[in-house]
Amino acid sequence: MRRFPILDAWRSLAILLMIVYHFLYDLYIFGVLSASQLFSTPLNILERFICCSFILLSGACARFSRSNMRHGIVVLVCGVVVELGAMVGGQVIRFGILQFLGISMVLYHFLGKYLQKWRPIYLAAASMALYLFTGWWTAAATVSAGWLYPLGFTTPSFYSADYFPLLPWFFLFLIGTVLGGWCLQHRDSRLLNMPLPGALTWPGQHSLLLYVLHQPVLYGISYLIWGMKE
């Protein structure tokens, strides 16, 4: 897969911010932080930036990948592992971001060759319009069929600590593929090939491993902090 240092650095930033946010979330779970402290406007904006960064970058890398099917299955399996780990920790995750990204990569394996025939500006505009429309649609709708949650349609009792359904988020993933196409067209640009220190790019190059491993470590640290507080 083609790598661009600036994209790896962007993903590294998202990983670092994600670790900070999840640490704060774990402290909230143990009662060290209050709901008003965690669910504040600045932290809500930070959480959206982190998640949108991962989705856009995953879409971009789908344009570079030689096997979106294989990568998608690996990410999907890791998502199941995270979901099971959350159950052990007393949390509920259904169709979290890793499940979403894995399914999106598999879908792009089948759809990519057709979508790449679109002019990038048209694909980006259509994806943005559908992202906004389906986001409004799924937020306004409630259903009685509980199995529709991967599409974004939920029952009133549905809950997930991490939830990224295909609607509307798959369309943000497609906007990321447009970004990836732009990178391929400008692959020799100075910005994309700017040499960066390994400390800035290494986390982004190993983001999946860090995502899977960081939460058990943070959960353990939060438990110790809670114990000392008690």
CSV table of C-alpha atoms in Angstrom, one decimal:
chain,number,residue,atom,x,y,z
A,1,MET,CA,0.0,0.0,0.0
A,2,ARG,CA,1.3,3.5,-0.9
A,3,ARG,CA,2.1,5.6,2.2
A,4,PHE,CA,2.3,9.3,2.5
A,5,PRO,CA,4.0,10.6,5.6
A,6,ILE,CA,1.6,13.5,6.1
A,7,LEU,CA,-1.3,11.1,6.2
A,8,ASP,CA,0.5,8.9,8.7
A,9,ALA,CA,1.1,12.0,10.8
A,10,TRP,CA,-2.5,12.9,10.7
A,11,ARG,CA,-3.5,9.4,11.8
A,12,SER,CA,-0.9,9.6,14.6
A,13,LEU,CA,-2.5,12.8,15.8
A,14,ALA,CA,-6.0,11.1,15.7
A,15,ILE,CA,-4.6,8.1,17.7
A,16,LEU,CA,-3.0,10.3,20.3
A,17,LEU,CA,-6.2,12.3,20.8
A,18,MET,CA,-8.3,9.1,20.8
A,19,ILE,CA,-6.1,7.7,23.7
A,20,VAL,CA,-6.6,10.9,25.7
A,21,TYR,CA,-10.4,10.9,25.1
A,22,HIS,CA,-10.7,7.2,26.0
A,23,PHE,CA,-8.7,7.7,29.1
A,24,LEU,CA,-11.1,10.5,30.1
A,25,TYR,CA,-14.1,8.2,29.2
A,26,ASP,CA,-12.7,5.5,31.4
A,27,LEU,CA,-12.3,7.9,34.3
A,28,TYR,CA,-15.9,8.9,33.8
A,29,ILE,CA,-17.0,5.2,34.0
A,30,PHE,CA,-15.2,4.8,37.3
A,31,GLY,CA,-16.8,8.1,38.6
A,32,VAL,CA,-13.5,10.0,38.7
A,33,LEU,CA,-15.0,12.5,36.1
A,34,SER,CA,-18.6,13.7,36.1
A,35,ALA,CA,-20.8,13.6,33.0
A,36,SER,CA,-20.8,17.3,32.7
A,37,GLN,CA,-17.0,17.3,32.6
A,38,LEU,CA,-16.8,14.6,29.9
A,39,PHE,CA,-19.8,15.4,27.7
A,40,SER,CA,-18.8,19.1,27.2
A,41,THR,CA,-18.8,21.0,23.9
A,42,PRO,CA,-15.0,21.0,23.5
A,43,LEU,CA,-14.7,17.3,24.1
A,44,ASN,CA,-17.7,16.5,21.9
A,45,ILE,CA,-16.0,18.4,19.1
A,46,LEU,CA,-12.7,16.6,19.8
A,47,GLU,CA,-14.5,13.2,19.6
A,48,ARG,CA,-16.1,14.1,16.3
A,49,PHE,CA,-12.7,15.3,14.9
A,50,ILE,CA,-11.1,12.0,15.9
A,51,CYS,CA,-13.7,9.8,14.4
A,52,CYS,CA,-14.1,11.8,11.2
A,53,SER,CA,-10.3,11.7,10.8
A,54,PHE,CA,-10.2,7.9,11.1
A,55,ILE,CA,-13.0,7.5,8.6
A,56,LEU,CA,-11.6,10.0,6.0
A,57,LEU,CA,-8.1,8.4,6.3
A,58,SER,CA,-9.5,4.9,6.0
A,59,GLY,CA,-11.4,6.0,2.8
A,60,ALA,CA,-8.2,7.5,1.4
A,61,CYS,CA,-6.2,4.4,2.1
A,62,ALA,CA,-8.9,2.3,0.4
A,63,ARG,CA,-7.6,3.9,-2.8
A,64,PHE,CA,-4.1,2.8,-2.1
A,65,SER,CA,-4.8,-0.7,-0.9
A,66,ARG,CA,-4.3,-3.8,-3.1
A,67,SER,CA,-6.7,-5.8,-1.0
A,68,ASN,CA,-9.6,-4.0,0.6
A,69,MET,CA,-11.3,-7.3,1.2
A,70,ARG,CA,-8.4,-8.7,3.2
A,71,HIS,CA,-7.9,-5.5,5.1
A,72,GLY,CA,-11.6,-5.2,5.8
A,73,ILE,CA,-11.9,-8.6,7.2
A,74,VAL,CA,-8.9,-8.0,9.5
A,75,VAL,CA,-10.4,-4.8,10.8
A,76,LEU,CA,-13.8,-6.4,11.2
A,77,VAL,CA,-12.3,-9.2,13.3
A,78,CYS,CA,-10.5,-6.7,15.4
A,79,GLY,CA,-13.8,-4.9,15.9
A,80,VAL,CA,-15.4,-8.1,17.2
A,81,VAL,CA,-12.4,-8.5,19.6
A,82,VAL,CA,-12.9,-4.9,20.9
A,83,GLU,CA,-16.7,-5.6,21.2
A,84,LEU,CA,-16.0,-8.8,23.3
A,85,GLY,CA,-13.5,-6.9,25.4
A,86,ALA,CA,-16.0,-4.2,26.1
A,87,MET,CA,-18.5,-6.8,27.3
A,88,VAL,CA,-15.9,-8.1,29.7
A,89,GLY,CA,-15.5,-4.6,31.0
A,90,GLY,CA,-19.2,-4.1,31.4
A,91,GLN,CA,-19.7,-1.9,28.3
A,92,VAL,CA,-21.9,-2.4,25.3
A,93,ILE,CA,-20.5,-1.8,21.8
A,94,ARG,CA,-22.6,-2.6,18.8
A,95,PHE,CA,-21.4,-1.7,15.3
A,96,GLY,CA,-18.5,0.4,16.6
A,97,ILE,CA,-16.0,2.2,14.4
A,98,LEU,CA,-13.9,-0.8,13.7
A,99,GLN,CA,-16.9,-2.9,12.6
A,100,PHE,CA,-18.0,0.0,10.4
A,101,LEU,CA,-14.6,0.5,8.8
A,102,GLY,CA,-14.2,-3.2,8.2
A,103,ILE,CA,-17.6,-3.4,6.4
A,104,SER,CA,-16.8,-0.2,4.5
A,105,MET,CA,-13.6,-1.6,3.1
A,106,VAL,CA,-15.3,-4.8,2.0
A,107,LEU,CA,-18.1,-2.8,0.3
A,108,TYR,CA,-15.5,-0.6,-1.4
A,109,HIS,CA,-13.8,-3.8,-2.7
A,110,PHE,CA,-16.9,-4.4,-4.7
A,111,LEU,CA,-18.0,-0.8,-5.5
A,112,GLY,CA,-14.6,0.9,-5.9
A,113,LYS,CA,-14.1,0.1,-9.6
A,114,TYR,CA,-17.5,1.7,-10.4
A,115,LEU,CA,-17.2,4.7,-8.1
A,116,GLN,CA,-13.7,5.5,-9.5
A,117,LYS,CA,-15.4,6.1,-12.9
A,118,TRP,CA,-17.2,9.1,-11.4
A,119,ARG,CA,-15.6,12.5,-11.7
A,120,PRO,CA,-14.1,13.2,-8.2
A,121,ILE,CA,-16.0,16.5,-7.7
A,122,TYR,CA,-19.3,14.7,-8.5
A,123,LEU,CA,-18.6,11.8,-6.1
A,124,ALA,CA,-17.6,14.2,-3.3
A,125,ALA,CA,-20.7,16.4,-3.8
A,126,ALA,CA,-23.1,13.4,-4.0
A,127,SER,CA,-21.5,11.8,-1.0
A,128,MET,CA,-21.7,14.9,1.1
A,129,ALA,CA,-25.3,15.4,0.2
A,130,LEU,CA,-26.2,11.8,1.0
A,131,TYR,CA,-24.1,12.1,4.3
A,132,LEU,CA,-26.2,15.1,5.4
A,133,PHE,CA,-29.5,13.6,4.2
A,134,THR,CA,-29.1,10.1,5.7
A,135,GLY,CA,-27.7,11.6,8.9
A,136,TRP,CA,-31.0,13.6,9.3
A,137,TRP,CA,-33.1,10.6,8.2
A,138,THR,CA,-31.7,8.1,10.6
A,139,ALA,CA,-31.6,10.5,13.5
A,140,ALA,CA,-35.3,11.3,13.0
A,141,ALA,CA,-36.5,7.7,12.4
A,142,THR,CA,-37.2,5.0,14.9
A,143,VAL,CA,-38.0,1.4,14.0
A,144,SER,CA,-39.3,-1.7,15.8
A,145,ALA,CA,-36.9,-4.1,14.0
A,146,GLY,CA,-33.8,-4.3,16.2
A,147,TRP,CA,-31.6,-5.8,13.4
A,148,LEU,CA,-31.6,-2.6,11.4
A,149,TYR,CA,-29.1,-0.8,13.6
A,150,PRO,CA,-26.0,-1.5,11.3
A,151,LEU,CA,-27.8,0.7,8.7
A,152,GLY,CA,-28.5,3.5,11.3
A,153,PHE,CA,-32.1,2.7,12.2
A,154,THR,CA,-32.5,2.0,15.8
A,155,THR,CA,-35.2,1.1,18.3
A,156,PRO,CA,-35.9,3.5,21.2
A,157,SER,CA,-34.1,1.2,23.6
A,158,PHE,CA,-30.9,0.8,21.5
A,159,TYR,CA,-27.6,1.7,23.2
A,160,SER,CA,-24.0,1.4,22.1
A,161,ALA,CA,-21.0,3.1,23.7
A,162,ASP,CA,-19.4,3.3,20.2
A,163,TYR,CA,-21.8,3.4,17.2
A,164,PHE,CA,-21.0,4.2,13.6
A,165,PRO,CA,-23.7,2.8,11.3
A,166,LEU,CA,-23.4,2.7,7.5
A,167,LEU,CA,-25.8,5.5,7.2
A,168,PRO,CA,-24.6,8.2,7.2
A,169,TRP,CA,-20.9,7.4,7.8
A,170,PHE,CA,-20.3,5.3,4.7
A,171,PHE,CA,-20.7,8.5,2.6
A,172,LEU,CA,-17.9,10.2,4.7
A,173,PHE,CA,-15.8,7.1,3.9
A,174,LEU,CA,-16.4,7.8,0.2
A,175,ILE,CA,-15.4,11.4,0.6
A,176,GLY,CA,-12.2,9.9,2.0
A,177,THR,CA,-11.7,7.9,-1.2
A,178,VAL,CA,-11.9,11.1,-3.2
A,179,LEU,CA,-9.1,12.5,-1.0
A,180,GLY,CA,-7.1,9.3,-1.7
A,181,GLY,CA,-7.6,9.8,-5.4
A,182,TRP,CA,-6.3,13.3,-5.1
A,183,CYS,CA,-3.3,12.1,-3.3
A,184,LEU,CA,-2.6,9.5,-6.1
A,185,GLN,CA,-2.9,12.2,-8.7
A,186,HIS,CA,-0.4,14.4,-6.8
A,187,ARG,CA,1.8,11.6,-5.5
A,188,ASP,CA,5.0,13.5,-6.3
A,189,SER,CA,4.0,16.7,-4.5
A,190,ARG,CA,6.2,18.1,-1.8
A,191,LEU,CA,3.5,18.2,0.8
A,192,LEU,CA,2.6,14.5,0.5
A,193,ASN,CA,6.2,13.4,0.5
A,194,MET,CA,7.5,15.7,3.2
A,195,PRO,CA,10.0,13.7,5.3
A,196,LEU,CA,8.8,13.6,8.9
A,197,PRO,CA,10.3,12.1,12.0
A,198,GLY,CA,9.4,8.5,12.8
A,199,ALA,CA,7.8,9.6,16.1
A,200,LEU,CA,5.2,11.4,14.1
A,201,THR,CA,4.4,8.7,11.6
A,202,TRP,CA,5.0,5.4,13.5
A,203,PRO,CA,1.7,5.5,15.5
A,204,GLY,CA,-0.2,6.2,12.3
A,205,GLN,CA,1.4,3.2,10.6
A,206,HIS,CA,0.4,0.9,13.5
A,207,SER,CA,-3.0,2.5,14.3
A,208,LEU,CA,-5.0,-0.8,14.3
A,209,LEU,CA,-2.6,-2.5,16.8
A,210,LEU,CA,-2.7,0.6,19.1
A,211,TYR,CA,-6.4,0.8,18.8
A,212,VAL,CA,-6.9,-2.8,20.0
A,213,LEU,CA,-4.3,-2.6,22.8
A,214,HIS,CA,-4.8,0.8,24.3
A,215,GLN,CA,-8.1,0.4,25.9
A,216,PRO,CA,-7.2,-2.5,28.3
A,217,VAL,CA,-4.2,-0.5,29.4
A,218,LEU,CA,-6.2,2.6,30.0
A,219,TYR,CA,-9.0,0.7,31.7
A,220,GLY,CA,-6.4,-0.8,34.1
A,221,ILE,CA,-4.9,2.6,34.9
A,222,SER,CA,-8.3,4.1,35.5
A,223,TYR,CA,-9.2,1.3,37.8
A,224,LEU,CA,-6.0,2.0,39.8
A,225,ILE,CA,-6.8,5.7,40.0
A,226,TRP,CA,-10.4,4.9,41.2
A,227,GLY,CA,-9.0,2.6,43.8
A,228,MET,CA,-6.6,5.2,45.2
A,229,LYS,CA,-9.5,7.7,45.2
A,230,GLU,CA,-11.6,5.3,47.2
